[in-house]
mmCIF file of C-alpha atoms in Angstrom:
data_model
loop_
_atom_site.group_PDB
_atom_site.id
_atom_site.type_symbol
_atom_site.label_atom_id
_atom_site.label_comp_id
_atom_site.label_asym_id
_atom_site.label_seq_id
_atom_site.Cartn_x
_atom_site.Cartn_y
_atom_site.Cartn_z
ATOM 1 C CA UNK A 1237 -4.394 5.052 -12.077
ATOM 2 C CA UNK A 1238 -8.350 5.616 -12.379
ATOM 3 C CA UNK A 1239 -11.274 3.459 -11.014
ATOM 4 C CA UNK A 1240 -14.993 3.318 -11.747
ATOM 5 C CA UNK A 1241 -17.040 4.128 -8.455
ATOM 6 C CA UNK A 1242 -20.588 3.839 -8.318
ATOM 7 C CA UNK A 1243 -20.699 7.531 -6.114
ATOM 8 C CA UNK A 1244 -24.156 7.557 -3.452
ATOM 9 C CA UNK A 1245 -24.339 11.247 -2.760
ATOM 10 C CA UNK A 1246 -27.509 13.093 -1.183
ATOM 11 C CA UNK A 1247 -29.461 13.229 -4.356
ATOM 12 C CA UNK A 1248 -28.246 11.575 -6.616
ATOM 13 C CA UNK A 1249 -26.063 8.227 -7.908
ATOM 14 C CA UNK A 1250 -23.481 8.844 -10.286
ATOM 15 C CA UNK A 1251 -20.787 6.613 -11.255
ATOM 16 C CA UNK A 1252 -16.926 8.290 -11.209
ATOM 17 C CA UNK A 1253 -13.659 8.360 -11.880
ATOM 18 C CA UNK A 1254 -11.146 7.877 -8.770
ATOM 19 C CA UNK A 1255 -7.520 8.405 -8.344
ATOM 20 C CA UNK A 1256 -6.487 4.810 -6.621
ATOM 21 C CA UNK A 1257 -5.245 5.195 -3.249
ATOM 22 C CA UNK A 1258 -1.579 4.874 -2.670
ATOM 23 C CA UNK A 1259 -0.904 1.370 -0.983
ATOM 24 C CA UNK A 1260 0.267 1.590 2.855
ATOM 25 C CA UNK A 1261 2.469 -1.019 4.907
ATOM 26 C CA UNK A 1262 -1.151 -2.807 5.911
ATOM 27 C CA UNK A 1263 -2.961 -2.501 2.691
ATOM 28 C CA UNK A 1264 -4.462 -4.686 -0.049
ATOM 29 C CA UNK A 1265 -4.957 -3.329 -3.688
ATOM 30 C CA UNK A 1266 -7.646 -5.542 -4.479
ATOM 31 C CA UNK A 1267 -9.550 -5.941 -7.948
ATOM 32 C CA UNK A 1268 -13.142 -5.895 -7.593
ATOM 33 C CA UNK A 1269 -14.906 -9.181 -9.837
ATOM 34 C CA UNK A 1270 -18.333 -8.718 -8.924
ATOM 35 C CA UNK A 1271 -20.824 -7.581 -6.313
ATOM 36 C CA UNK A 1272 -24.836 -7.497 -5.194
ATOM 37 C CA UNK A 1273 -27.182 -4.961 -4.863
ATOM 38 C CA UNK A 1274 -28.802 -6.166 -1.717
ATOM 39 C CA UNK A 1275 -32.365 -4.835 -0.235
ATOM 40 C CA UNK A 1276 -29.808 -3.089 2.759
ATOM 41 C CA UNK A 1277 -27.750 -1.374 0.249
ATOM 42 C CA UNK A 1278 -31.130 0.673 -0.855
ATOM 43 C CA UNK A 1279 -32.134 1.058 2.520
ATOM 44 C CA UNK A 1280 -28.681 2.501 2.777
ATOM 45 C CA UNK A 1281 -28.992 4.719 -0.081
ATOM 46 C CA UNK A 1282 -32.718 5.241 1.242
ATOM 47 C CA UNK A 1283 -31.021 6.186 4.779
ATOM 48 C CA UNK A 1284 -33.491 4.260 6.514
ATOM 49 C CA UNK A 1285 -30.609 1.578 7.371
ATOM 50 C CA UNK A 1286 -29.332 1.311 11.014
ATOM 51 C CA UNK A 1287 -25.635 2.133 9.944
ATOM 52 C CA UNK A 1288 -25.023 4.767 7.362
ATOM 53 C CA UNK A 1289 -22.093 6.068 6.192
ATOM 54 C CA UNK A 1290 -20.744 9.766 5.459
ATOM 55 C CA UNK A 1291 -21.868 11.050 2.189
ATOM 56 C CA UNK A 1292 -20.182 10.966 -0.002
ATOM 57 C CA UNK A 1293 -19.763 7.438 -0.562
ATOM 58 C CA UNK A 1294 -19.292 4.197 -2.358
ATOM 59 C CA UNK A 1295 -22.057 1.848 -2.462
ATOM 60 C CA UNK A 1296 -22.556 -1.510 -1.794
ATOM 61 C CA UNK A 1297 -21.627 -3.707 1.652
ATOM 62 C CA UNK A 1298 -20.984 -7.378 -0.227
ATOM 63 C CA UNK A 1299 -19.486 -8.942 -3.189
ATOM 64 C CA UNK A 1300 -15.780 -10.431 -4.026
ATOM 65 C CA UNK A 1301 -12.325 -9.288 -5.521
ATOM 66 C CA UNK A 1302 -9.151 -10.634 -6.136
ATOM 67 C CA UNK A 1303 -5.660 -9.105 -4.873
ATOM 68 C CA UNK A 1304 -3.857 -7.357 -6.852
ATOM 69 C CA UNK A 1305 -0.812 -6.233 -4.459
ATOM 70 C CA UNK A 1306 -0.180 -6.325 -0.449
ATOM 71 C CA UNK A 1307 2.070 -3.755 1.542
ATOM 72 C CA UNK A 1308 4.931 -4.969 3.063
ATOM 73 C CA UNK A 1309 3.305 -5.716 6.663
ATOM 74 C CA UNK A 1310 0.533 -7.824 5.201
ATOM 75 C CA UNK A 1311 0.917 -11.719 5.999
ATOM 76 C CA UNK A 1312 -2.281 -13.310 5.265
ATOM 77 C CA UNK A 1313 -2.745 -12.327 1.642
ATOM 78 C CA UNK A 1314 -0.738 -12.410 -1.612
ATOM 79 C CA UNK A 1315 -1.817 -11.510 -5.027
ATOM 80 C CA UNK A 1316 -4.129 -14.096 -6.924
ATOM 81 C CA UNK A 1317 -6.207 -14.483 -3.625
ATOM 82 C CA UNK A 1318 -10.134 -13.801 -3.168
ATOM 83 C CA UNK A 1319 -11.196 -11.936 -0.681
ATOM 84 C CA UNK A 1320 -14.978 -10.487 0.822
ATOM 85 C CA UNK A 1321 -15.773 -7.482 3.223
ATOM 86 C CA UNK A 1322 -15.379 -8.682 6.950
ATOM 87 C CA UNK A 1323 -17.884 -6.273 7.466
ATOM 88 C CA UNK A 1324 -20.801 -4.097 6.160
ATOM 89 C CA UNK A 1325 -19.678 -0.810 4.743
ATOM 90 C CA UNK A 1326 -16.613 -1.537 2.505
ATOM 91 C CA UNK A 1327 -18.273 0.260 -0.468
ATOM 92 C CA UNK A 1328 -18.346 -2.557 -3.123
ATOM 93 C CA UNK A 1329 -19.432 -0.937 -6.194
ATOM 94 C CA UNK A 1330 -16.387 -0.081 -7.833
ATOM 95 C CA UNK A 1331 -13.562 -1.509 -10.010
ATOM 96 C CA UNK A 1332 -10.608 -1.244 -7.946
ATOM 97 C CA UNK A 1333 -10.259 -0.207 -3.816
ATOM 98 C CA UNK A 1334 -7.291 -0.090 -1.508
ATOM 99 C CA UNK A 1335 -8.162 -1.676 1.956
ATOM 100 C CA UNK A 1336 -6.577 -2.483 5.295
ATOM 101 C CA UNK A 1337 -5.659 -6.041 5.872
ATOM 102 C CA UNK A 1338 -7.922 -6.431 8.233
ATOM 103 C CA UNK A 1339 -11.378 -5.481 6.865
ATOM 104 C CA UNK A 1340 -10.916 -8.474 4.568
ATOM 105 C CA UNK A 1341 -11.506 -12.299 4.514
ATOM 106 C CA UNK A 1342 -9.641 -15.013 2.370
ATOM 107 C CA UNK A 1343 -12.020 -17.154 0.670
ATOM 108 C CA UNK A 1344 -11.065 -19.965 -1.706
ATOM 109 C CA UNK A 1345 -10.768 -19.197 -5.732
ATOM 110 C CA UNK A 1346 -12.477 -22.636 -6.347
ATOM 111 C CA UNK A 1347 -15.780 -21.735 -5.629
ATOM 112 C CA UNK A 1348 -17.853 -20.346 -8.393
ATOM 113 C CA UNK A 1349 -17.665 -16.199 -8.559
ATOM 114 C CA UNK A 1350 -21.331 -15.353 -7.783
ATOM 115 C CA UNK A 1351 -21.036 -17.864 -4.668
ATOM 116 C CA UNK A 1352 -17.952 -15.660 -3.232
ATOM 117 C CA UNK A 1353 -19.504 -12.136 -4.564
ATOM 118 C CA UNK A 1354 -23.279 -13.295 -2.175
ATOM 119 C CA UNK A 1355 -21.146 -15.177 0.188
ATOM 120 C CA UNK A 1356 -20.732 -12.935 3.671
ATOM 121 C CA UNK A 1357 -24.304 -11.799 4.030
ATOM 122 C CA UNK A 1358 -27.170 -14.393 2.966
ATOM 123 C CA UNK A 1359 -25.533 -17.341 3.512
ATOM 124 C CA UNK A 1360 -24.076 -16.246 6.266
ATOM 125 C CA UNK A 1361 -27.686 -15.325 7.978
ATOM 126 C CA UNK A 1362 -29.395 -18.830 7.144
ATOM 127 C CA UNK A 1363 -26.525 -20.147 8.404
ATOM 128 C CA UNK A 1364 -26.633 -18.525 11.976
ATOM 129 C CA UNK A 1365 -30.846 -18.698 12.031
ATOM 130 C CA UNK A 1366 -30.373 -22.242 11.445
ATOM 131 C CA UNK A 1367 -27.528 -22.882 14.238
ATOM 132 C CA UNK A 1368 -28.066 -20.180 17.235
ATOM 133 C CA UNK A 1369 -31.717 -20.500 18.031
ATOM 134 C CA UNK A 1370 -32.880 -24.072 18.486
ATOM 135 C CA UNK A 1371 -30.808 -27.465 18.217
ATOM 136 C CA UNK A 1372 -32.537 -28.870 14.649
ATOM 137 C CA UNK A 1373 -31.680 -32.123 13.953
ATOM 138 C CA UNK A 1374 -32.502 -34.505 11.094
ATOM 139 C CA UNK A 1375 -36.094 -34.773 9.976
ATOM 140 C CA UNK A 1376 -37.220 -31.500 11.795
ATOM 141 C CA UNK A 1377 -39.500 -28.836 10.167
ATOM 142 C CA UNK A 1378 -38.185 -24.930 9.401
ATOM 143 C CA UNK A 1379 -40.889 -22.470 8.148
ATOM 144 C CA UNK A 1380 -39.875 -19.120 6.762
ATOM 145 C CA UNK A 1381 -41.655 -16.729 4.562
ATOM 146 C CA UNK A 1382 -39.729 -14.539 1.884
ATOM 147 C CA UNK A 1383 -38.514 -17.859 0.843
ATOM 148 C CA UNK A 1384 -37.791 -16.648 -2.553
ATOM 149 C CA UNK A 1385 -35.247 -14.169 -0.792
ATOM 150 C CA UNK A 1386 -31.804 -14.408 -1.070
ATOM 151 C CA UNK A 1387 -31.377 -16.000 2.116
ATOM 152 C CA UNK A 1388 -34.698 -18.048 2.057
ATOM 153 C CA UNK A 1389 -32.768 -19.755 -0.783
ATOM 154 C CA UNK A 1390 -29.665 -20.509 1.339
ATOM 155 C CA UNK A 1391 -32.274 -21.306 4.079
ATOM 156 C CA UNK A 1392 -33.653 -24.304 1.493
ATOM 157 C CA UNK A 1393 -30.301 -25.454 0.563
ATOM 158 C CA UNK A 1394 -28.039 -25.587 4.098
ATOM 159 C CA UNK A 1395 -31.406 -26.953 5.621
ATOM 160 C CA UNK A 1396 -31.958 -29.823 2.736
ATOM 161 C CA UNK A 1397 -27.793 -30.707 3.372
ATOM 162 C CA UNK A 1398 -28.412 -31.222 6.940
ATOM 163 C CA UNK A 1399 -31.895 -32.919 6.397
ATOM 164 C CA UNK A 1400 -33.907 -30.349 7.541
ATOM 165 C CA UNK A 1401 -37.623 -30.310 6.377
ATOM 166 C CA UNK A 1402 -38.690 -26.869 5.001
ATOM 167 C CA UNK A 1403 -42.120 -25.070 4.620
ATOM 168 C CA UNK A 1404 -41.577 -22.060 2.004
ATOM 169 C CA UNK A 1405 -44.104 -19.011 1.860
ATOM 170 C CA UNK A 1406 -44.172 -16.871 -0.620
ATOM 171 C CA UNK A 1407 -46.592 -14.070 -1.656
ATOM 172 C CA UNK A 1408 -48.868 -14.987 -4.473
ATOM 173 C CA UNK A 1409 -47.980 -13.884 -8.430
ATOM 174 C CA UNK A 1410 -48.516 -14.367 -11.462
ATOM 175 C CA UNK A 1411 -45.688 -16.579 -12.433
ATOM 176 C CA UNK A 1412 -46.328 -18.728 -9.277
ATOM 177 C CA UNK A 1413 -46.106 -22.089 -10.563
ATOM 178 C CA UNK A 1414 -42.752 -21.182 -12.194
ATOM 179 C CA UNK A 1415 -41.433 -19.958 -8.900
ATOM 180 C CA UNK A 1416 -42.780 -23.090 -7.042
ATOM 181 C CA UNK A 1417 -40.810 -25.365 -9.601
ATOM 182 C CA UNK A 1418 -37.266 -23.265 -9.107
ATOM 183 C CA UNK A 1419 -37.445 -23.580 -5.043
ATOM 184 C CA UNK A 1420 -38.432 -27.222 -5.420
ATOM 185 C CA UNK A 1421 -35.355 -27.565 -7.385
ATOM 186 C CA UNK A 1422 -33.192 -26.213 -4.838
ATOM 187 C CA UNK A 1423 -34.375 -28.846 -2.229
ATOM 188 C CA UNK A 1424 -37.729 -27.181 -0.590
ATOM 189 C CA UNK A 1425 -40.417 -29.939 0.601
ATOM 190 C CA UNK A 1426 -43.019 -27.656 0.748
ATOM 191 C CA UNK A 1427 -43.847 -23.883 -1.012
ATOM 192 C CA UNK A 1428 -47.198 -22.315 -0.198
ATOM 193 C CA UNK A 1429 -48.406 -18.772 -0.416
ATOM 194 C CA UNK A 1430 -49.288 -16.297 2.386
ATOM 195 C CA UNK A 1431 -53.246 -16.866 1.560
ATOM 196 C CA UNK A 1432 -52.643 -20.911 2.024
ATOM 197 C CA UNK A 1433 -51.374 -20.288 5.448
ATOM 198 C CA UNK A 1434 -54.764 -19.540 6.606
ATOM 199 C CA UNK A 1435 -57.039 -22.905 5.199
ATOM 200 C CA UNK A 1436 -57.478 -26.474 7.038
ATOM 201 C CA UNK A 1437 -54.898 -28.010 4.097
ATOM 202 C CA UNK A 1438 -51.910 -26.727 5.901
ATOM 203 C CA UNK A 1439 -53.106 -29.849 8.511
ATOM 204 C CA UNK A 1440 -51.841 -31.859 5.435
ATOM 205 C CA UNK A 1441 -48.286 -30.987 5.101
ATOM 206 C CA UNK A 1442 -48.093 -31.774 8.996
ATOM 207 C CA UNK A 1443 -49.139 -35.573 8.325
ATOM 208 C CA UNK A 1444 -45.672 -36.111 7.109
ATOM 209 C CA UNK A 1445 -43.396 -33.753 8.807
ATOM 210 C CA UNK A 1446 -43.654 -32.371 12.408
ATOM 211 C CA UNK A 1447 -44.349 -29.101 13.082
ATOM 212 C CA UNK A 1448 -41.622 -26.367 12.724
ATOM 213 C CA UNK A 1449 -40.041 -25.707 16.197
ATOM 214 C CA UNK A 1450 -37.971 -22.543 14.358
ATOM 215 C CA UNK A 1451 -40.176 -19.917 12.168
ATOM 216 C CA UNK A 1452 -37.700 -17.418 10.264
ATOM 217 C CA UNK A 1453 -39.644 -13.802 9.628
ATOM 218 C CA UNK A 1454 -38.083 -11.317 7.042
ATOM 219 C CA UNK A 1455 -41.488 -9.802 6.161
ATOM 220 C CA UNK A 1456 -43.870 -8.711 9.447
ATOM 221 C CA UNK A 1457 -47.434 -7.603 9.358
ATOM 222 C CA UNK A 1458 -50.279 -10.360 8.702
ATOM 223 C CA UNK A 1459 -47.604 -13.280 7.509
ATOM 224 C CA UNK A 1460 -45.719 -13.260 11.035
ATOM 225 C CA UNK A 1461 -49.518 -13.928 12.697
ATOM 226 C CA UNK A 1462 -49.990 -16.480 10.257
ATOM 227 C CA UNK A 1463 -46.933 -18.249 10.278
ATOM 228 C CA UNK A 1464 -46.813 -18.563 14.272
ATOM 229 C CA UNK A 1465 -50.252 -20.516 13.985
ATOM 230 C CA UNK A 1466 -48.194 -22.841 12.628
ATOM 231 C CA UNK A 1467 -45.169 -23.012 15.388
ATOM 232 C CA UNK A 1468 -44.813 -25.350 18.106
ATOM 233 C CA UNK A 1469 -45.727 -24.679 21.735
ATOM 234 C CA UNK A 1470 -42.021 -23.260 22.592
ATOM 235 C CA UNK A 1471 -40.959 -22.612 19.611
ATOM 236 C CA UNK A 1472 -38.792 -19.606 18.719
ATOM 237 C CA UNK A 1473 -39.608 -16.890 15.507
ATOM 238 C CA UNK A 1474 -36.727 -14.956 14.285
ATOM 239 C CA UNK A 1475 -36.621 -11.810 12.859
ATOM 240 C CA UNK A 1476 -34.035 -10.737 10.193
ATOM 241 C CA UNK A 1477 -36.238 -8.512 7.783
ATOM 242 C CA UNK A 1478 -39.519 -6.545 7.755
ATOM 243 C CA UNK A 1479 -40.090 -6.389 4.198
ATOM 244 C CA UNK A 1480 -44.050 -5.599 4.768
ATOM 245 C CA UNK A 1481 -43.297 -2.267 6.788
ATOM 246 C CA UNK A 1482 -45.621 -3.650 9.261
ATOM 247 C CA UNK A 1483 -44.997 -4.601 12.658
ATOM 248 C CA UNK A 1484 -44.814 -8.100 14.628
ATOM 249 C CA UNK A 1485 -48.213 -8.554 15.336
ATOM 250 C CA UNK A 1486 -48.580 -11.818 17.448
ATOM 251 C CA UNK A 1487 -51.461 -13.227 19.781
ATOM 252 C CA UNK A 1488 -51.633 -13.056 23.440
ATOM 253 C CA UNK A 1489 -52.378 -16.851 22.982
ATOM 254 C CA UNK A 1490 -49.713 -17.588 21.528
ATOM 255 C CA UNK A 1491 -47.350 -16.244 24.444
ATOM 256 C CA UNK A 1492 -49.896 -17.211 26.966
ATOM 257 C CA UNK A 1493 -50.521 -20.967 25.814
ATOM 258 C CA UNK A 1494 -47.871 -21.206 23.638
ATOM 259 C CA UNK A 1495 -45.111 -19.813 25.554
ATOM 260 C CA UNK A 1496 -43.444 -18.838 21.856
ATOM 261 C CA UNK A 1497 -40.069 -17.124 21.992
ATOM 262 C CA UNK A 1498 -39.551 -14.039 19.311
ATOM 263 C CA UNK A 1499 -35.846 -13.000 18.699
ATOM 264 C CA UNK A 1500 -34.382 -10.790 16.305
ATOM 265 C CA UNK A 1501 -30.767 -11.571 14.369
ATOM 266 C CA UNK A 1502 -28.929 -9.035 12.839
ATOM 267 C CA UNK A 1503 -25.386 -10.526 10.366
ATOM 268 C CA UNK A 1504 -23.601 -7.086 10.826
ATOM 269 C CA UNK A 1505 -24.312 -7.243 15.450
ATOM 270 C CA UNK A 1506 -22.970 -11.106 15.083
ATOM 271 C CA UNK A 1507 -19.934 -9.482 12.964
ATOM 272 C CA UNK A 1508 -19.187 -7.219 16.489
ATOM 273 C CA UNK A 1509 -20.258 -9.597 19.204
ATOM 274 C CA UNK A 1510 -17.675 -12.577 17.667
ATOM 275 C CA UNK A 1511 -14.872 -9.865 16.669
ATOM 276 C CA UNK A 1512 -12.572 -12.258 18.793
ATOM 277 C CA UNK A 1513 -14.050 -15.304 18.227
ATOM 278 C CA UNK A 1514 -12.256 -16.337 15.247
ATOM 279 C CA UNK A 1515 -13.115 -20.248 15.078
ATOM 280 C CA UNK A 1516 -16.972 -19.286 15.287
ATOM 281 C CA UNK A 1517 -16.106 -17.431 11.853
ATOM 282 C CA UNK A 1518 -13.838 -19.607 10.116
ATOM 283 C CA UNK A 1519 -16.027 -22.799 10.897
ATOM 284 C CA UNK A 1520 -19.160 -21.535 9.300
ATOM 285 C CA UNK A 1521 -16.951 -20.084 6.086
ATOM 286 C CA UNK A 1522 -15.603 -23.104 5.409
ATOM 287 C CA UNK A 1523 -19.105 -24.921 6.521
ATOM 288 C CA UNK A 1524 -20.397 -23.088 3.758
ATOM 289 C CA UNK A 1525 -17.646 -23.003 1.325
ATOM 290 C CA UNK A 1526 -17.588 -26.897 1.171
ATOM 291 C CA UNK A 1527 -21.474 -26.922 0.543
ATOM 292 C CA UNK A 1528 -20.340 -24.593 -2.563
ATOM 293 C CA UNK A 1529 -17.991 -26.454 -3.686
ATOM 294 C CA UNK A 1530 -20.227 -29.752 -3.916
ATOM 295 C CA UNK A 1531 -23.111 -28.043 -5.405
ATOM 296 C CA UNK A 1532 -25.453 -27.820 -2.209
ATOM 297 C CA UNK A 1533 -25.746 -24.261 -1.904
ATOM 298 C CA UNK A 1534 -25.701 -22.293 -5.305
ATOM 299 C CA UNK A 1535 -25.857 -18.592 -5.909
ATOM 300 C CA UNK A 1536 -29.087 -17.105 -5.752
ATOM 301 C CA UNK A 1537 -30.954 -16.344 -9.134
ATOM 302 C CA UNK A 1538 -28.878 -13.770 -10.650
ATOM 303 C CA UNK A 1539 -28.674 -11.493 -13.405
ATOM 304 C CA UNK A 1540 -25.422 -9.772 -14.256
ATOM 305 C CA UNK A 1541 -25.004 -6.571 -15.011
ATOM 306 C CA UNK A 1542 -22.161 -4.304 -16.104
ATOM 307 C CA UNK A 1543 -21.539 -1.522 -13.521
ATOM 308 C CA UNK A 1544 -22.267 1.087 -16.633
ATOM 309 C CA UNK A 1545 -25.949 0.271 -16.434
ATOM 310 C CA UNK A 1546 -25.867 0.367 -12.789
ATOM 311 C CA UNK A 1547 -29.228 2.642 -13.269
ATOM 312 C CA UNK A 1548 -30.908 -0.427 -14.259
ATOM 313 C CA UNK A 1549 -29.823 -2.495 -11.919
ATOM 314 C CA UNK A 1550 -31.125 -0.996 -8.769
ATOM 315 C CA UNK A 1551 -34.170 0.363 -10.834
ATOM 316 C CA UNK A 1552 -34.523 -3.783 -11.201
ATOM 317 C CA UNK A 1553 -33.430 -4.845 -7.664
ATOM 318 C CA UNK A 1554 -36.431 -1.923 -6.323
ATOM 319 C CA UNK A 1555 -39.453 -3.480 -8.098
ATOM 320 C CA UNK A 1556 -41.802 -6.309 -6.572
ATOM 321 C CA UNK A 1557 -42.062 -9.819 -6.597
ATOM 322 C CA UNK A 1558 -37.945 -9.672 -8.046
ATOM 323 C CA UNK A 1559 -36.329 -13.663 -7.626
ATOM 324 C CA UNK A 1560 -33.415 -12.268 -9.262
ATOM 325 C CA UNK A 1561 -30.782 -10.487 -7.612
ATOM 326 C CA UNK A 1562 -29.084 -8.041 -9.222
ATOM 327 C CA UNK A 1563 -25.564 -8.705 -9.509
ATOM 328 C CA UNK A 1564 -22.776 -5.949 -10.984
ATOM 329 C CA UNK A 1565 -20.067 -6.904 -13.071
ATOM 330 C CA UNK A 1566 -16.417 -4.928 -11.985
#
C-alpha cells in the first residue's frame, strides 16, 4: 500500500508517494486524521529549530490519528484508538505512518478532532507556564503577549477555568476590534495592544485586578521591557517564543529593585526531563482532556486544509498578524 507524505528536503517541499512500512512485533499502523502547521515546524523546515531531523524527511511534530492495526507485542493500543506524538519529530504530515508503541499517547475519541490534532504542544505549554513557575490561585492576574497565539488562547481558557485573571497583548491591526471580540469570547478580562502598554490607562485595569505575579513572553524585543513594567516585585517572566527576533531586553531596575526572576520553558526539554515521570504526564492530559470535553478549552481558530494544497497552507501559516492556524486534513 501507498501513502501521501508531505516530503521536507533541502530545497524544496514536495508531497509523495510511500510504500507503508511493514508492521513489527512493537508497532502501530496508525491513520493520520489531521495535523497543524505550527510556527516550529517552519523553523524546522527553516533549520533554525534547536532539533532537526535528517533530510529527507516528513514534516510536521503534532496532530492526531487513529489505529489502524498493532503488532503482536503491543498492549496499550487496539484499533479504533486515538493517539498523538509523545514527542516532537514524528513527521505528521502524511496519510498513513507505522510507529513504535512507544512514541505514542492514547487520547480519548470523545474529544472533538482539532482538540486531539493541537493537543500535545499548545495546550500542553499554557498548561506547564501556568503550573511550574508560581503557585496562582483564584483571582490572580497572568499577562502574556502573543495572546492571539495558539497557546495564548489555551493560556485564556485553562486560566479563566481555574479563575485566573488575564491581561492579553497583542500587536496592533487592522481588524483589531474583531480580534478583541474573539479573545473576549474565549474568557480574556483584558486585551490591549503593545502601544497601550506604555500610557497611564494601564493603572486602570489594576483597580480591579492585582498585578500579574507571572508574565508569559513568546515575542522579545521592546514588548518583554514593556510587559515587565507591569510585573510584581518578585515576579517571574517566562520565555517560550521570540517571535520579534529580538532579544530579552530588561532593566537593571527591574532586577535591582524588583528582584524579577526570567526563566525560559521549552514543551519538547519537559518531554525528556519527566520521561519517567508518568503521573506528571497523564495528570495534565486528562487535566486538559476534561476541560475539552466540557467546552473550556476549544481548538484554536482553524482553517482546514486538504494536504493537496499543502503549498497554501504554510504559504498562509508564514504571513503576519495570522489568528488562524493552519490545520491539514489526512
Amino acid at each position: 500500500a501507498c501513502i501521501n507524505a508531505f516530503f521536507l528536503c533541502v530545497s524544496l517541499f514536495r508531497l509523495k508517494d510511500l510504500e507503508v512500512a511493514k508492521l513489527g512485533d512493537s508497532d502501530v499502523h496508525v491513520k493520520m486524521l489531521a495535523a497543524p502547521i505550527n510556527p516550529a515546524d517552519i523553523n524546522m523546515i527553516q533549520g533554525t529549530y534547536a532539533i532537526l531531523p535528517p533530510l529527507p524527511a516528513v514534516g510536521g511534530n503534532e496532530g492526531v490519528g487513529e489505529v489502524l492495526e498493532v503488532g503482536r507485542h503491543v498492549a496499550a493500543l487496539k484499533p479504533g484508538d486515538w493517539v498523538i506524538p509523545a514527542d516532537a519529530g514524528l513527521g505528521t504530515w502524511r496519510t498513513r505512518g507505522v510507529f513504535p508503541e512507544k512514541v505514542l499517547l492514547k487520547v480519548p475519541s470523545d474529544i472533538p478532532v482539532l482538540c486531539a490534532a493541537t493537543l500535545s504542544i499548545n495546550p500542553c505549554t499554557a498548561f506547564r507556564m501556568l503550573t511550574d513557575f508560581e503557585t496562582l490561585a483564584p483571582g490572580d492576574s497572568v499577562i502574556q503577549n502573543a495572546a492571539n497565539s495558539g497557546v495564548g488562547q489555551a493560556v485564556i481558557q485553562i486560566a479563566k477555568a481555574s479563575g485566573i485573571k488575564t491581561i492579553n497583548v497583542v500587536r496592533d491591526r487592522p481588524d483589531l476590534p474583531k480580534l478583541v471580540e474573539r479573545l473576549m469570547a474565549l474568557g480574556a478580562d483584558h486585551v490591549v495592544t503593545e502601544e497601550m502598554l506604555r500610557k497611564p490607562e494601564m493603572k486602570d485595569i489594576f483597580k480591579s485586578i492585582p498585578k500579574p505575579r507571572l508574565a508569559l513572553n513568546c515575542v522579545g524585543g521592546k514588548s518583554t521591557t514593556e510587559m515587565l513594567r507591569h510585573l510584581q516585585p518578585k515576579g517571574t517572566m517566562v520565555t517560550y517564543g521570540g517571535m520579534a527576533k529580538q532579544p530579552v531586553m530588561v532593566p537593571v531596575g527591574s532586577f535591582i529593585f524588583r528582584d524579577v526572576r526570567l526563566r525560559g520553558f521549552w514543551m519538547t526539554q519537559w518531554r525528556k526531563d519527566h520521561a519517567q515521570d508518568q503521573e506528571s504526564l497523564t495528570s495534565m492530559m486528562d487535566a486538559l482532556c476534561q476541560l475539552m470535553r466540557t467546552g473550556q478549552l476549544r481548538a484554536p481558530a482553524c482553517t482546514e486544509v486538504p494536504l493537496q494544497d499543502y503549498g497554501a497552507a504554510l504559504e498562509a501559516a508564514m504571513k503576519p498578524f495570522t489568528s488562524s492556524k493552519q490545520i491539514l486534513l489526512l
